[in-house]
Short mmCIF file of C-alpha atoms in Angstrom, two decimals:
data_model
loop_
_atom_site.label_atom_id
_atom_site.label_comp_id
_atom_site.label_asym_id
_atom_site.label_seq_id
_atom_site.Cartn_x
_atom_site.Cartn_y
_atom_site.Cartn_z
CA UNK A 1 0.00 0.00 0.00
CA UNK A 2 1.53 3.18 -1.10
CA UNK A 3 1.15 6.11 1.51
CA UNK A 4 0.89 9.25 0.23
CA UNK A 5 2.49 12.24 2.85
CA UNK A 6 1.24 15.43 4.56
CA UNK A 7 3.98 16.93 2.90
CA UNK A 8 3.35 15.88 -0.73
CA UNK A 9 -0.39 17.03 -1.16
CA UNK A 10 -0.41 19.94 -2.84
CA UNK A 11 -3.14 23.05 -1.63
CA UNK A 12 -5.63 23.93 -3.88
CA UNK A 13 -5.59 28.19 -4.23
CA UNK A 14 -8.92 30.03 -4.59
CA UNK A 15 -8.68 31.23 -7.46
CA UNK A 16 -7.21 27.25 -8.97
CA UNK A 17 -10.49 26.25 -7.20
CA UNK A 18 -13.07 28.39 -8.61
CA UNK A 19 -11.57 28.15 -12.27
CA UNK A 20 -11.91 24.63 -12.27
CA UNK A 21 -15.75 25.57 -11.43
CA UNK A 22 -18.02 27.35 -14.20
CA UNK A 23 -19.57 30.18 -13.37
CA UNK A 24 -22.44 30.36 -10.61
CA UNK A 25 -23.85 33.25 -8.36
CA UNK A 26 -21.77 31.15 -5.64
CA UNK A 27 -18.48 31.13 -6.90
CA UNK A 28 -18.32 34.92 -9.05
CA UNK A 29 -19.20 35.98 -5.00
CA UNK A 30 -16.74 34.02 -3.90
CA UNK A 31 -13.94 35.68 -6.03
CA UNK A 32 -15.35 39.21 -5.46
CA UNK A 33 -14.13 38.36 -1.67
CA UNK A 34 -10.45 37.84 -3.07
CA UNK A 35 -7.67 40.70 -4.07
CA UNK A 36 -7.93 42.66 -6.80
CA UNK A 37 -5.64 40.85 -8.76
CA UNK A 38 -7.11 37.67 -7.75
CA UNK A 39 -10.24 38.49 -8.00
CA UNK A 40 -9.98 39.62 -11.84
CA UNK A 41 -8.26 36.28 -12.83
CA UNK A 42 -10.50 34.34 -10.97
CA UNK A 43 -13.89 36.12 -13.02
CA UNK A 44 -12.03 35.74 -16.44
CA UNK A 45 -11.37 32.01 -15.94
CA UNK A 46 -15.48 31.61 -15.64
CA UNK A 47 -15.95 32.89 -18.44
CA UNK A 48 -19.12 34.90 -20.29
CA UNK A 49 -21.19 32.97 -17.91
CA UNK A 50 -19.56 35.48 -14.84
CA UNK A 51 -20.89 38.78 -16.57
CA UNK A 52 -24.45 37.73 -15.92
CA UNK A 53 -23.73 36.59 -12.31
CA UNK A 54 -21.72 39.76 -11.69
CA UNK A 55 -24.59 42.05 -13.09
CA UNK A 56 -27.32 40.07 -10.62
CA UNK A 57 -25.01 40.68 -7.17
CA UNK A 58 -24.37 44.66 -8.62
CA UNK A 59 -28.27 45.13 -8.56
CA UNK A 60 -29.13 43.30 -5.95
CA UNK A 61 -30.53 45.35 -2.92
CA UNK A 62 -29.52 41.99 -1.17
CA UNK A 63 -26.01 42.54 -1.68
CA UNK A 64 -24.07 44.75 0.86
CA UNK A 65 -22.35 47.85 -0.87
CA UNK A 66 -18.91 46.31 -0.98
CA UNK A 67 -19.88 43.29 -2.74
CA UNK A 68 -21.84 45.51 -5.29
CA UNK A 69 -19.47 48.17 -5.88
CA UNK A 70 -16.73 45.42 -6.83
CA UNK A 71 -19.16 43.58 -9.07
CA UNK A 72 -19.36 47.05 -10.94
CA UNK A 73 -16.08 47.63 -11.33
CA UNK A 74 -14.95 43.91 -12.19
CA UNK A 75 -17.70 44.19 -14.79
CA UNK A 76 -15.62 47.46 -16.42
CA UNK A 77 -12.38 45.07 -17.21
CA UNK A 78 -14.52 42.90 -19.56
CA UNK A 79 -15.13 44.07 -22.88
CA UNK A 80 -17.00 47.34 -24.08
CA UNK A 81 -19.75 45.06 -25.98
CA UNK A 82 -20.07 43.80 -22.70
CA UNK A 83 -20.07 45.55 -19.71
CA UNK A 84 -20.85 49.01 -21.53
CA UNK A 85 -25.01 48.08 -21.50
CA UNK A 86 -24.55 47.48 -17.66
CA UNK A 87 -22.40 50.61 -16.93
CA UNK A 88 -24.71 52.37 -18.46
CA UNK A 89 -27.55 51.24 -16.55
CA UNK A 90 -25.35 51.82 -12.97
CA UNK A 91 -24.73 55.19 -14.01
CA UNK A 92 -28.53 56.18 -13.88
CA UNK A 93 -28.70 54.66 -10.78
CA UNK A 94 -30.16 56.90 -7.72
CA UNK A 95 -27.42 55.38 -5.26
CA UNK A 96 -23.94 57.07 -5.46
CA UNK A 97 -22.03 54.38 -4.84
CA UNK A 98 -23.46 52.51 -7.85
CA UNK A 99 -22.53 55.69 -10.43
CA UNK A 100 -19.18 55.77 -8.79
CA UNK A 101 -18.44 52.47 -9.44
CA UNK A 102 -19.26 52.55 -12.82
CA UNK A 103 -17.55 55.98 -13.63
CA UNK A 104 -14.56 54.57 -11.81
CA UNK A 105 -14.97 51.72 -14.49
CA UNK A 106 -15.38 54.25 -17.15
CA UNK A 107 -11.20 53.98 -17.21
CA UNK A 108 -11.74 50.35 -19.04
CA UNK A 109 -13.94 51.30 -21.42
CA UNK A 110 -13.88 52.63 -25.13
CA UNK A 111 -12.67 56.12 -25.22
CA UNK A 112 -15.23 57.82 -27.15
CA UNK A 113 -17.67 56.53 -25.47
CA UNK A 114 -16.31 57.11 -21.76
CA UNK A 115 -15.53 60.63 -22.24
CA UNK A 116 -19.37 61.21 -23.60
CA UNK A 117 -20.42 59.53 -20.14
CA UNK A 118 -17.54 61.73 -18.22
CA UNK A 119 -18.31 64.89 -19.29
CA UNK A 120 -22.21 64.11 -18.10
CA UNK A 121 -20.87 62.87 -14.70
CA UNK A 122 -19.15 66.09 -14.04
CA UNK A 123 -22.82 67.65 -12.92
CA UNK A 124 -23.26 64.46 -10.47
CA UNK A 125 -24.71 65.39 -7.17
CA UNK A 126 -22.16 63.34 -5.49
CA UNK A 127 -18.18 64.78 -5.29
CA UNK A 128 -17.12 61.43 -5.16
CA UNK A 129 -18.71 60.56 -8.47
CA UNK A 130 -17.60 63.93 -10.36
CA UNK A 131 -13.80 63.18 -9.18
CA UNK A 132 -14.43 59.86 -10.83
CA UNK A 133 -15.58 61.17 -13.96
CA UNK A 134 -12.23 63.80 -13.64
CA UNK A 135 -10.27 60.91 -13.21
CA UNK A 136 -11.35 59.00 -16.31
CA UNK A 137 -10.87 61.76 -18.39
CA UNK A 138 -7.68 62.30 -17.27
CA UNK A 139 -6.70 58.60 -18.11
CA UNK A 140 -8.46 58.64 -21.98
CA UNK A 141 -6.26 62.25 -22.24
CA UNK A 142 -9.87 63.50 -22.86
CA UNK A 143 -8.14 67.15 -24.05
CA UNK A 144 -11.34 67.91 -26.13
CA UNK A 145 -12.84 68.23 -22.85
CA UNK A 146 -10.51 70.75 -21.08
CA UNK A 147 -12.74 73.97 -21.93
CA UNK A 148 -15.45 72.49 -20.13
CA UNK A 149 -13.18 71.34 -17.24
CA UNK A 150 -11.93 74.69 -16.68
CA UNK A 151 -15.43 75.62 -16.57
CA UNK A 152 -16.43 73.22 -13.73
CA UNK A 153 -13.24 73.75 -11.89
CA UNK A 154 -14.82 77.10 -11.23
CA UNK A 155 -18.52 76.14 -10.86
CA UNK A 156 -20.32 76.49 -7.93
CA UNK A 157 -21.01 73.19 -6.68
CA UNK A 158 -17.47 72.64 -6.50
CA UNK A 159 -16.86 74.91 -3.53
CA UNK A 160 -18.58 74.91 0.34
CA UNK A 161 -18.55 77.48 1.97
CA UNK A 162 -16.42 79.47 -0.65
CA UNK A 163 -13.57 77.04 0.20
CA UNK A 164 -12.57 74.35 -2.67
CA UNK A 165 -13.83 71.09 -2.49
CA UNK A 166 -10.90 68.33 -3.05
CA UNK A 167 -12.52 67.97 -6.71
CA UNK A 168 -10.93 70.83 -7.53
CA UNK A 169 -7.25 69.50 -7.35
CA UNK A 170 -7.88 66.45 -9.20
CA UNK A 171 -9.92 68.85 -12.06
CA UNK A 172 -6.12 71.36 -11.84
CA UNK A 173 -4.33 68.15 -12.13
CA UNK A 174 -5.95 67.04 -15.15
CA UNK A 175 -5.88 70.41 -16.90
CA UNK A 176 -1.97 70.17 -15.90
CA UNK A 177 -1.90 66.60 -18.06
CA UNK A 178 -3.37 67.89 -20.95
CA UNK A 179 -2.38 71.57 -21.13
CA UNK A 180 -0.89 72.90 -23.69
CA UNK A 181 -0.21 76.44 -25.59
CA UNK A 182 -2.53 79.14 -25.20
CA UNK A 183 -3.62 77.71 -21.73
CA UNK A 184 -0.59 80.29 -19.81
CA UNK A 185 -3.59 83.03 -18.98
CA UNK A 186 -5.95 80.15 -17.34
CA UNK A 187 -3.07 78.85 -15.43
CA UNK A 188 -1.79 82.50 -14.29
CA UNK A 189 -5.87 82.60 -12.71
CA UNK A 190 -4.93 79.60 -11.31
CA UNK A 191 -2.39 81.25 -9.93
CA UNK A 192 -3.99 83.76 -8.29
CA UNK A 193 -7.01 81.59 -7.02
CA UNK A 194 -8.00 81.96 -3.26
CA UNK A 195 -7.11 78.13 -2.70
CA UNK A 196 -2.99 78.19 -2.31
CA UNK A 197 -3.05 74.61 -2.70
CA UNK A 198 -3.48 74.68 -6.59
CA UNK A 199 -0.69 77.39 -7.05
CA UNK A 200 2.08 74.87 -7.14
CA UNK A 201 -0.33 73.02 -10.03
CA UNK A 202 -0.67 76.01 -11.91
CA UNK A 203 3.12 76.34 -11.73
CA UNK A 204 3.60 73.00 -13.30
CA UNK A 205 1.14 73.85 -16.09
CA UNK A 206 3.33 77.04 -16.78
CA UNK A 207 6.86 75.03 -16.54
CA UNK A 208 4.94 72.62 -18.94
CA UNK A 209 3.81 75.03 -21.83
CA UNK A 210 7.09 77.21 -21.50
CA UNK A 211 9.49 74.68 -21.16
CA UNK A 212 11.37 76.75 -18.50
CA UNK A 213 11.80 76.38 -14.67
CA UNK A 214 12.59 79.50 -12.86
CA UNK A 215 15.75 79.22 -10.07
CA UNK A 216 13.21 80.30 -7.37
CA UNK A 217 12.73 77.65 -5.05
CA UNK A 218 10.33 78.53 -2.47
CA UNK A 219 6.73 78.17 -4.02
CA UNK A 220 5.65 82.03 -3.37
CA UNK A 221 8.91 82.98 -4.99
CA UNK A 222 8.20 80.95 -7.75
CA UNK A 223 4.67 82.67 -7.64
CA UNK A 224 5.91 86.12 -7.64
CA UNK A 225 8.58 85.32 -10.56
CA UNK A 226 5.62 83.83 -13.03
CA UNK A 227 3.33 86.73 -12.05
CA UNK A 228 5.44 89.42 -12.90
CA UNK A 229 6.57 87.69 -16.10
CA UNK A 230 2.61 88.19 -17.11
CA UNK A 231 2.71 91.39 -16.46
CA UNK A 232 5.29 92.17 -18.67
CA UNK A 233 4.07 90.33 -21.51
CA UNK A 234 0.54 90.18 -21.40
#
């Protein structure tokens, strides 16, 4: 009788587990509980059959928030003919959490048509959701969008209490990415905006277009340097 030894019986992983498993409501929940990277391999080695199951957890009022908002997003990394019909749908959700997933998604999916969702997310109720939708942008180098951006990056709803709301930066940052020339008298507003923490972004969008540093370390200095360089040649 052969005997076969602790030592020699080899541990099944999750994710080795599941994949030898097709798809089921069961086991796409049970990969949604793994690591991002885990959980991604895990879905793909289902199969089609996991975009259905992933689509009936995101809905689900049954389903606590965590296990929804990952279904969303996992959803994103399969392909536009796929997940773009049930993006679509989380995005007119009426819970936040759902349209943030999916504009968080957004960053997966076919340029053209994630910028036409973007640009409609930057009006969402929820800051969370309209960084998201800055964010995406950002990543499809949406530039065709940057008048509008330094629209919103001034627009009401992105201030309380006439203080920025963190939005702001990530809109600045953006605008920074995609700049280019005949952007220097936006970025010397920037400049001179109330909120000190998007001076040193402005500065980079200036440094950017004119290819030139100043020698002025401190940040003000550095201010005062690019400010009186508009003056004389505005």
């Amino acid at each position: 009788m052969i005997k076969i030894l602790p030592a020699l019986v080899v541990a099944i992983t999750p994710v080795a587990a599941m994949a030898a498993v097709p798809a089921s409501k069961s086991t796409v929940a049970m990969a949604l509980k793994l690591p991002f990277e885990n959980r991604m391999s895990a879905l793909k080695q289902q199969g089609g059959g996991a975009i259905k199951n992933l689509e009936e957890i995101a809905f689900s009022p049954n389903q606590n928030l965590q296990s929804r908002w990952r279904a969303i997003t996992a959803i994103g990394q399969f392909g536009p003919k796929q997940s773009q019909p049930i993006l679509a749908k989380a995005l007119e959700s009426k819970q936040w959490f759902m349209r943030n997933a999916a504009t968080v998604a957004l960053v997966h999916s076919d340029r053209s048509w994630a910028l036409k969702k973007a640009k409609v997310l930057l009006d969402d109720p929820a800051l969370v959701v309209r960084t998201a939708a800055v964010n995406a942008i950002s990543k499809h180098n949406g530039s065709e969008l940057s008048p509008f951006l330094w629209h919103k990056l001034y627009s009401a709803e992105n201030y309380r209490n006439g203080k920025s709301l963190w939005v702001r930066r990530h809109i600045a940052k953006a605008l920074v990415e995609m700049g280019g020339a005949g952007d220097e008298p936006k970025f010397i507003g920037l400049l001179k905006d109330k909120d000190e923490s998007l001076h040193a972004l402005a500065i980079q969008g200036l440094e950017k277009i004119m290819k030139h540093k100043t020698r002025a370390k401190d940040l003000k200095e550095k201010r005062r340097v690019w400010l009186a360089w508009w003056s004389r040649y505005s």
